[in-house]
PDB file of C-alpha atoms in Angstrom:
ATOM      1  CA  UNK A   1       7.970 -32.639 -25.564  1.00 43.00           C
ATOM      2  CA  UNK A   2       5.439 -32.090 -22.965  1.00 43.00           C
ATOM      3  CA  UNK A   3       2.347 -31.246 -24.763  1.00 46.00           C
ATOM      4  CA  UNK A   4      -0.106 -28.394 -22.781  1.00 45.00           C
ATOM      5  CA  UNK A   5      -3.475 -27.888 -22.574  1.00 46.00           C
ATOM      6  CA  UNK A   6      -5.205 -24.614 -24.434  1.00 46.00           C
ATOM      7  CA  UNK A   7      -5.870 -21.841 -22.160  1.00 46.00           C
ATOM      8  CA  UNK A   8      -3.606 -23.322 -19.748  1.00 47.00           C
ATOM      9  CA  UNK A   9      -0.652 -21.225 -19.082  1.00 47.00           C
ATOM     10  CA  UNK A  10       2.835 -21.481 -18.138  1.00 46.00           C
ATOM     11  CA  UNK A  11       4.704 -19.458 -14.722  1.00 44.00           C
ATOM     12  CA  UNK A  12       6.535 -17.832 -17.333  1.00 44.00           C
ATOM     13  CA  UNK A  13       3.803 -16.583 -19.789  1.00 47.00           C
ATOM     14  CA  UNK A  14       2.023 -15.633 -16.366  1.00 48.00           C
ATOM     15  CA  UNK A  15       4.660 -12.803 -15.160  1.00 50.00           C
ATOM     16  CA  UNK A  16       5.591 -11.401 -17.583  1.00 65.00           C
ATOM     17  CA  UNK A  17       1.544 -10.746 -18.514  1.00 88.00           C
ATOM     18  CA  UNK A  18       0.558  -7.436 -18.015  1.00 96.00           C
ATOM     19  CA  UNK A  19      -1.633  -6.234 -14.943  1.00 97.00           C
ATOM     20  CA  UNK A  20      -3.970  -5.093 -17.790  1.00 97.00           C
ATOM     21  CA  UNK A  21      -3.643  -8.398 -19.357  1.00 97.00           C
ATOM     22  CA  UNK A  22      -4.741  -9.925 -16.803  1.00 98.00           C
ATOM     23  CA  UNK A  23      -7.680  -7.725 -15.596  1.00 98.00           C
ATOM     24  CA  UNK A  24      -8.352  -8.109 -19.776  1.00 97.00           C
ATOM     25  CA  UNK A  25      -8.299 -11.517 -19.961  1.00 97.00           C
ATOM     26  CA  UNK A  26     -10.423 -11.721 -16.745  1.00 97.00           C
ATOM     27  CA  UNK A  27     -13.606  -9.825 -18.657  1.00 97.00           C
ATOM     28  CA  UNK A  28     -14.205 -13.290 -20.032  1.00 97.00           C
ATOM     29  CA  UNK A  29     -12.716 -14.733 -18.328  1.00 97.00           C
ATOM     30  CA  UNK A  30     -13.213 -14.855 -13.978  1.00 97.00           C
ATOM     31  CA  UNK A  31     -10.640 -17.195 -13.239  1.00 97.00           C
ATOM     32  CA  UNK A  32      -8.219 -15.328 -15.255  1.00 97.00           C
ATOM     33  CA  UNK A  33      -8.180 -12.561 -12.046  1.00 98.00           C
ATOM     34  CA  UNK A  34      -6.335 -14.781  -9.317  1.00 97.00           C
ATOM     35  CA  UNK A  35      -2.775 -14.220 -11.363  1.00 97.00           C
ATOM     36  CA  UNK A  36      -4.186 -10.750 -10.211  1.00 97.00           C
ATOM     37  CA  UNK A  37      -4.727 -12.213  -5.567  1.00 97.00           C
ATOM     38  CA  UNK A  38      -0.885 -14.434  -5.954  1.00 97.00           C
ATOM     39  CA  UNK A  39       1.007 -11.220  -6.975  1.00 97.00           C
ATOM     40  CA  UNK A  40      -0.409  -8.967  -4.825  1.00 98.00           C
ATOM     41  CA  UNK A  41      -1.592 -10.193  -1.680  1.00 97.00           C
ATOM     42  CA  UNK A  42       0.305 -10.442   0.330  1.00 97.00           C
ATOM     43  CA  UNK A  43       1.970  -6.714  -0.218  1.00 96.00           C
ATOM     44  CA  UNK A  44      -2.516  -5.533   0.347  1.00 97.00           C
ATOM     45  CA  UNK A  45      -2.227  -7.250   3.465  1.00 95.00           C
ATOM     46  CA  UNK A  46       1.054  -6.310   5.348  1.00 94.00           C
ATOM     47  CA  UNK A  47       0.282  -2.423   4.391  1.00 94.00           C
ATOM     48  CA  UNK A  48      -2.977  -2.867   6.398  1.00 92.00           C
ATOM     49  CA  UNK A  49      -1.543  -4.679   9.181  1.00 89.00           C
ATOM     50  CA  UNK A  50       0.656  -2.070   9.862  1.00 87.00           C
ATOM     51  CA  UNK A  51      -1.868   0.645   9.518  1.00 87.00           C
ATOM     52  CA  UNK A  52      -5.240  -1.137  10.772  1.00 85.00           C
ATOM     53  CA  UNK A  53      -3.756  -4.263  12.369  1.00 83.00           C
ATOM     54  CA  UNK A  54      -3.310  -7.878  11.968  1.00 85.00           C
ATOM     55  CA  UNK A  55      -6.438  -8.567  13.018  1.00 82.00           C
ATOM     56  CA  UNK A  56      -8.386  -7.023  10.250  1.00 85.00           C
ATOM     57  CA  UNK A  57      -6.164  -7.241   7.883  1.00 89.00           C
ATOM     58  CA  UNK A  58      -6.779 -10.539   6.534  1.00 93.00           C
ATOM     59  CA  UNK A  59     -10.578  -9.810   5.605  1.00 91.00           C
ATOM     60  CA  UNK A  60      -9.752  -6.720   4.696  1.00 93.00           C
ATOM     61  CA  UNK A  61      -6.863  -7.777   2.103  1.00 96.00           C
ATOM     62  CA  UNK A  62      -9.219  -9.977   1.248  1.00 96.00           C
ATOM     63  CA  UNK A  63     -12.287  -7.368   0.277  1.00 95.00           C
ATOM     64  CA  UNK A  64     -10.012  -5.211  -1.617  1.00 97.00           C
ATOM     65  CA  UNK A  65      -9.745  -8.282  -4.138  1.00 98.00           C
ATOM     66  CA  UNK A  66     -13.543  -8.677  -4.135  1.00 97.00           C
ATOM     67  CA  UNK A  67     -13.924  -5.398  -4.356  1.00 97.00           C
ATOM     68  CA  UNK A  68     -11.434  -4.994  -7.382  1.00 98.00           C
ATOM     69  CA  UNK A  69     -12.764  -7.896  -9.328  1.00 98.00           C
ATOM     70  CA  UNK A  70     -15.881  -6.651  -8.829  1.00 98.00           C
ATOM     71  CA  UNK A  71     -14.728  -3.739 -10.189  1.00 97.00           C
ATOM     72  CA  UNK A  72     -12.307  -4.854 -13.216  1.00 97.00           C
ATOM     73  CA  UNK A  73     -14.762  -3.077 -16.448  1.00 97.00           C
ATOM     74  CA  UNK A  74     -13.669  -0.376 -15.336  1.00 97.00           C
ATOM     75  CA  UNK A  75     -10.150  -0.629 -14.725  1.00 98.00           C
ATOM     76  CA  UNK A  76      -8.083   1.548 -17.195  1.00 97.00           C
ATOM     77  CA  UNK A  77      -5.917  -0.784 -19.717  1.00 97.00           C
ATOM     78  CA  UNK A  78      -3.768   1.609 -20.894  1.00 96.00           C
ATOM     79  CA  UNK A  79      -2.177   1.792 -16.136  1.00 96.00           C
ATOM     80  CA  UNK A  80      -0.224  -1.988 -16.623  1.00 96.00           C
ATOM     81  CA  UNK A  81       0.195  -1.803 -12.742  1.00 97.00           C
ATOM     82  CA  UNK A  82      -2.244  -2.570 -11.188  1.00 98.00           C
ATOM     83  CA  UNK A  83      -0.498  -1.201  -7.719  1.00 98.00           C
ATOM     84  CA  UNK A  84      -1.492   1.456  -7.150  1.00 98.00           C
ATOM     85  CA  UNK A  85      -6.065   0.918  -8.168  1.00 98.00           C
ATOM     86  CA  UNK A  86      -4.991  -1.756  -5.701  1.00 98.00           C
ATOM     87  CA  UNK A  87      -3.366  -0.038  -2.675  1.00 98.00           C
ATOM     88  CA  UNK A  88      -6.086   2.682  -4.036  1.00 97.00           C
ATOM     89  CA  UNK A  89      -9.332   0.937  -2.920  1.00 97.00           C
ATOM     90  CA  UNK A  90      -6.968  -1.218  -0.252  1.00 96.00           C
ATOM     91  CA  UNK A  91      -6.977   2.747   1.695  1.00 95.00           C
ATOM     92  CA  UNK A  92     -10.183   3.777   1.115  1.00 92.00           C
ATOM     93  CA  UNK A  93     -11.478   1.097   2.142  1.00 93.00           C
ATOM     94  CA  UNK A  94      -9.806   1.576   5.264  1.00 88.00           C
ATOM     95  CA  UNK A  95     -11.772   4.891   5.528  1.00 82.00           C
ATOM     96  CA  UNK A  96     -13.926   3.029   8.538  1.00 76.00           C
ATOM     97  CA  UNK A  97     -11.104   1.987  10.184  1.00 74.00           C
ATOM     98  CA  UNK A  98      -9.461   5.447  10.766  1.00 70.00           C
ATOM     99  CA  UNK A  99     -10.276   5.499  14.498  1.00 70.00           C
ATOM    100  CA  UNK A 100      -9.010   2.235  15.301  1.00 69.00           C
ATOM    101  CA  UNK A 101      -5.802   3.309  13.071  1.00 71.00           C
ATOM    102  CA  UNK A 102      -5.473   6.825  15.288  1.00 66.00           C
ATOM    103  CA  UNK A 103      -5.933   4.177  18.207  1.00 71.00           C
ATOM    104  CA  UNK A 104      -3.720   1.712  16.897  1.00 73.00           C
ATOM    105  CA  UNK A 105      -1.055   4.598  16.833  1.00 73.00           C
ATOM    106  CA  UNK A 106      -1.315   6.084  20.081  1.00 71.00           C
ATOM    107  CA  UNK A 107      -1.414   2.313  21.982  1.00 74.00           C
ATOM    108  CA  UNK A 108       1.945   2.080  19.649  1.00 69.00           C
ATOM    109  CA  UNK A 109       3.254   4.615  20.620  1.00 67.00           C
ATOM    110  CA  UNK A 110       3.432   4.060  24.263  1.00 72.00           C
ATOM    111  CA  UNK A 111       4.854   0.509  23.087  1.00 66.00           C
ATOM    112  CA  UNK A 112       8.249   1.031  25.607  1.00 62.00           C
ATOM    113  CA  UNK A 113       9.484  -1.945  23.150  1.00 52.00           C
ATOM    114  CA  UNK A 114       9.729  -2.468  19.364  1.00 49.00           C
ATOM    115  CA  UNK A 115       6.752  -4.743  19.264  1.00 47.00           C
ATOM    116  CA  UNK A 116       6.457  -7.734  16.992  1.00 48.00           C
ATOM    117  CA  UNK A 117       4.704  -6.799  14.120  1.00 49.00           C
ATOM    118  CA  UNK A 118       7.551  -2.914  14.044  1.00 48.00           C
ATOM    119  CA  UNK A 119       7.880  -3.464  10.543  1.00 47.00           C
ATOM    120  CA  UNK A 120      11.179  -3.004   8.659  1.00 46.00           C
ATOM    121  CA  UNK A 121      10.261   0.602   8.068  1.00 46.00           C
ATOM    122  CA  UNK A 122      10.283   1.340  11.001  1.00 41.00           C
ATOM    123  CA  UNK A 123      13.263  -0.416  12.336  1.00 43.00           C
ATOM    124  CA  UNK A 124      15.186   1.879   8.649  1.00 46.00           C
ATOM    125  CA  UNK A 125      14.106   5.041   9.971  1.00 42.00           C
ATOM    126  CA  UNK A 126      14.916   4.886  13.541  1.00 35.00           C
ATOM    127  CA  UNK A 127      18.987   3.861  11.518  1.00 40.00           C
ATOM    128  CA  UNK A 128      18.395   6.695   9.364  1.00 40.00           C
ATOM    129  CA  UNK A 129      17.816   8.877  12.175  1.00 34.00           C
ATOM    130  CA  UNK A 130      20.127   7.924  15.265  1.00 33.00           C
ATOM    131  CA  UNK A 131      17.220   8.134  17.485  1.00 34.00           C
ATOM    132  CA  UNK A 132      16.359   4.645  19.646  1.00 34.00           C
ATOM    133  CA  UNK A 133      12.059   6.327  20.733  1.00 38.00           C
ATOM    134  CA  UNK A 134      11.556   7.313  17.039  1.00 38.00           C
ATOM    135  CA  UNK A 135       9.744   4.773  16.516  1.00 70.00           C
ATOM    136  CA  UNK A 136       7.231   4.946  19.851  1.00 75.00           C
ATOM    137  CA  UNK A 137       8.268   9.026  18.472  1.00 78.00           C
ATOM    138  CA  UNK A 138       6.760   7.487  14.797  1.00 81.00           C
ATOM    139  CA  UNK A 139       3.609   6.364  15.994  1.00 82.00           C
ATOM    140  CA  UNK A 140       2.544   9.019  17.756  1.00 84.00           C
ATOM    141  CA  UNK A 141       3.583  11.544  14.984  1.00 86.00           C
ATOM    142  CA  UNK A 142       1.446   9.712  12.539  1.00 86.00           C
ATOM    143  CA  UNK A 143      -1.412   9.060  14.541  1.00 85.00           C
ATOM    144  CA  UNK A 144      -1.744  12.983  14.748  1.00 87.00           C
ATOM    145  CA  UNK A 145      -2.179  13.312  11.786  1.00 89.00           C
ATOM    146  CA  UNK A 146      -4.675  13.949   9.182  1.00 91.00           C
ATOM    147  CA  UNK A 147      -6.173  11.124   7.239  1.00 90.00           C
ATOM    148  CA  UNK A 148      -5.405  12.274   4.185  1.00 92.00           C
ATOM    149  CA  UNK A 149      -2.034  13.516   5.370  1.00 94.00           C
ATOM    150  CA  UNK A 150      -1.830  10.226   7.101  1.00 90.00           C
ATOM    151  CA  UNK A 151      -2.850   7.595   3.036  1.00 93.00           C
ATOM    152  CA  UNK A 152       0.108   9.845   1.271  1.00 95.00           C
ATOM    153  CA  UNK A 153       2.651   9.125   3.605  1.00 92.00           C
ATOM    154  CA  UNK A 154       1.807   5.393   4.227  1.00 92.00           C
ATOM    155  CA  UNK A 155       1.056   4.610   0.813  1.00 95.00           C
ATOM    156  CA  UNK A 156       4.775   5.793  -0.219  1.00 94.00           C
ATOM    157  CA  UNK A 157       6.564   4.442   2.910  1.00 90.00           C
ATOM    158  CA  UNK A 158       4.624   1.043   3.266  1.00 90.00           C
ATOM    159  CA  UNK A 159       2.916   1.080   0.316  1.00 93.00           C
ATOM    160  CA  UNK A 160       6.202   1.035  -1.688  1.00 93.00           C
ATOM    161  CA  UNK A 161       3.666   3.554  -4.416  1.00 96.00           C
ATOM    162  CA  UNK A 162       6.554   6.902  -6.258  1.00 95.00           C
ATOM    163  CA  UNK A 163       4.672   9.851  -6.092  1.00 96.00           C
ATOM    164  CA  UNK A 164       2.263   9.226  -9.594  1.00 97.00           C
ATOM    165  CA  UNK A 165       1.247   5.717  -7.912  1.00 97.00           C
ATOM    166  CA  UNK A 166       0.038   6.860  -5.473  1.00 97.00           C
ATOM    167  CA  UNK A 167      -1.445   9.781  -6.935  1.00 97.00           C
ATOM    168  CA  UNK A 168      -3.664   7.266  -9.238  1.00 97.00           C
ATOM    169  CA  UNK A 169      -3.730   4.977  -5.856  1.00 97.00           C
ATOM    170  CA  UNK A 170      -5.579   8.342  -4.042  1.00 96.00           C
ATOM    171  CA  UNK A 171      -7.714   9.454  -7.518  1.00 96.00           C
ATOM    172  CA  UNK A 172      -6.110  12.974  -7.136  1.00 97.00           C
ATOM    173  CA  UNK A 173      -3.298  15.343  -9.106  1.00 97.00           C
ATOM    174  CA  UNK A 174       0.481  14.340  -9.083  1.00 97.00           C
ATOM    175  CA  UNK A 175       1.053  17.842  -7.498  1.00 97.00           C
ATOM    176  CA  UNK A 176      -1.788  17.571  -4.501  1.00 97.00           C
ATOM    177  CA  UNK A 177       0.730  14.496  -3.702  1.00 97.00           C
ATOM    178  CA  UNK A 178       3.751  16.670  -3.728  1.00 96.00           C
ATOM    179  CA  UNK A 179       2.039  18.984  -1.309  1.00 96.00           C
ATOM    180  CA  UNK A 180       0.300  16.573   0.818  1.00 95.00           C
ATOM    181  CA  UNK A 181       3.210  15.092   1.713  1.00 94.00           C
ATOM    182  CA  UNK A 182       5.638  17.568   2.057  1.00 93.00           C
ATOM    183  CA  UNK A 183       3.527  19.003   5.133  1.00 93.00           C
ATOM    184  CA  UNK A 184       2.914  16.008   6.529  1.00 92.00           C
ATOM    185  CA  UNK A 185       6.527  15.934   6.686  1.00 91.00           C
ATOM    186  CA  UNK A 186       7.075  18.573   7.578  1.00 91.00           C
ATOM    187  CA  UNK A 187       4.869  17.775  11.167  1.00 90.00           C
ATOM    188  CA  UNK A 188       6.257  14.700  11.337  1.00 89.00           C
ATOM    189  CA  UNK A 189       9.107  16.771  11.379  1.00 89.00           C
ATOM    190  CA  UNK A 190       8.264  19.000  13.830  1.00 88.00           C
ATOM    191  CA  UNK A 191       6.956  15.955  16.268  1.00 84.00           C
ATOM    192  CA  UNK A 192       9.688  13.554  15.395  1.00 81.00           C
ATOM    193  CA  UNK A 193      13.226  16.702  16.395  1.00 77.00           C
ATOM    194  CA  UNK A 194      14.627  17.271  12.712  1.00 70.00           C
ATOM    195  CA  UNK A 195      13.994  13.473  11.618  1.00 66.00           C
ATOM    196  CA  UNK A 196      12.633  13.045   8.766  1.00 62.00           C
ATOM    197  CA  UNK A 197      11.086   9.091   8.628  1.00 58.00           C
ATOM    198  CA  UNK A 198      10.156   8.986   5.058  1.00 58.00           C
ATOM    199  CA  UNK A 199      13.011  11.128   2.973  1.00 55.00           C
ATOM    200  CA  UNK A 200      14.901   6.734   2.848  1.00 43.00           C
ATOM    201  CA  UNK A 201      12.079   6.071   1.066  1.00 48.00           C
ATOM    202  CA  UNK A 202      13.499   8.659  -1.787  1.00 45.00           C
ATOM    203  CA  UNK A 203      17.466   8.096  -0.768  1.00 38.00           C
ATOM    204  CA  UNK A 204      17.004   4.160  -1.857  1.00 38.00           C
ATOM    205  CA  UNK A 205      15.036   5.791  -5.803  1.00 37.00           C
ATOM    206  CA  UNK A 206      17.805   7.907  -6.530  1.00 36.00           C
ATOM    207  CA  UNK A 207      20.942   4.796  -5.551  1.00 34.00           C
TER     208      UNK A 207
END
């Protein structure tokens, strides 16, 4: 029978730990915070890369976790899941990349063929909408959204957060999230000829 060293946790125990418990321990044992990076670094990187491109994504992902580590003592430990908190930090840090993000979507709108960095979200939107040109059109439509509307849409569609989690990420009421998402979807439908590229998120949640 193997003997564990004191303080050393098994992988099974790490998986069972809530994010809040990890953060709580990290306040006295900073190295414990690495578990949060292991859990969510890839997801945060994918979200950021889809929005501002892969070149800047690595640095912004790292900055997200550095900022989270520095703020760990202010984390609300009643919230077991830290994903909304991390995605909120990443979204706020992207504020200085707004113009770059808009330029990226405008550039994607001009690409004649699907590019390598197009994500499954867009693939599924194409399938649901039944229109082969929706990728370019979707990129153009996203470029036209205001920053706050784009944040809500992409936290739902690409961050895979529900309404309450988006509200936590952005620090706004759930009603505000619903209102912004409804307005954003309305604008997207206008640009996309009536198709809704974010409808699959709720359809899948009900399945």
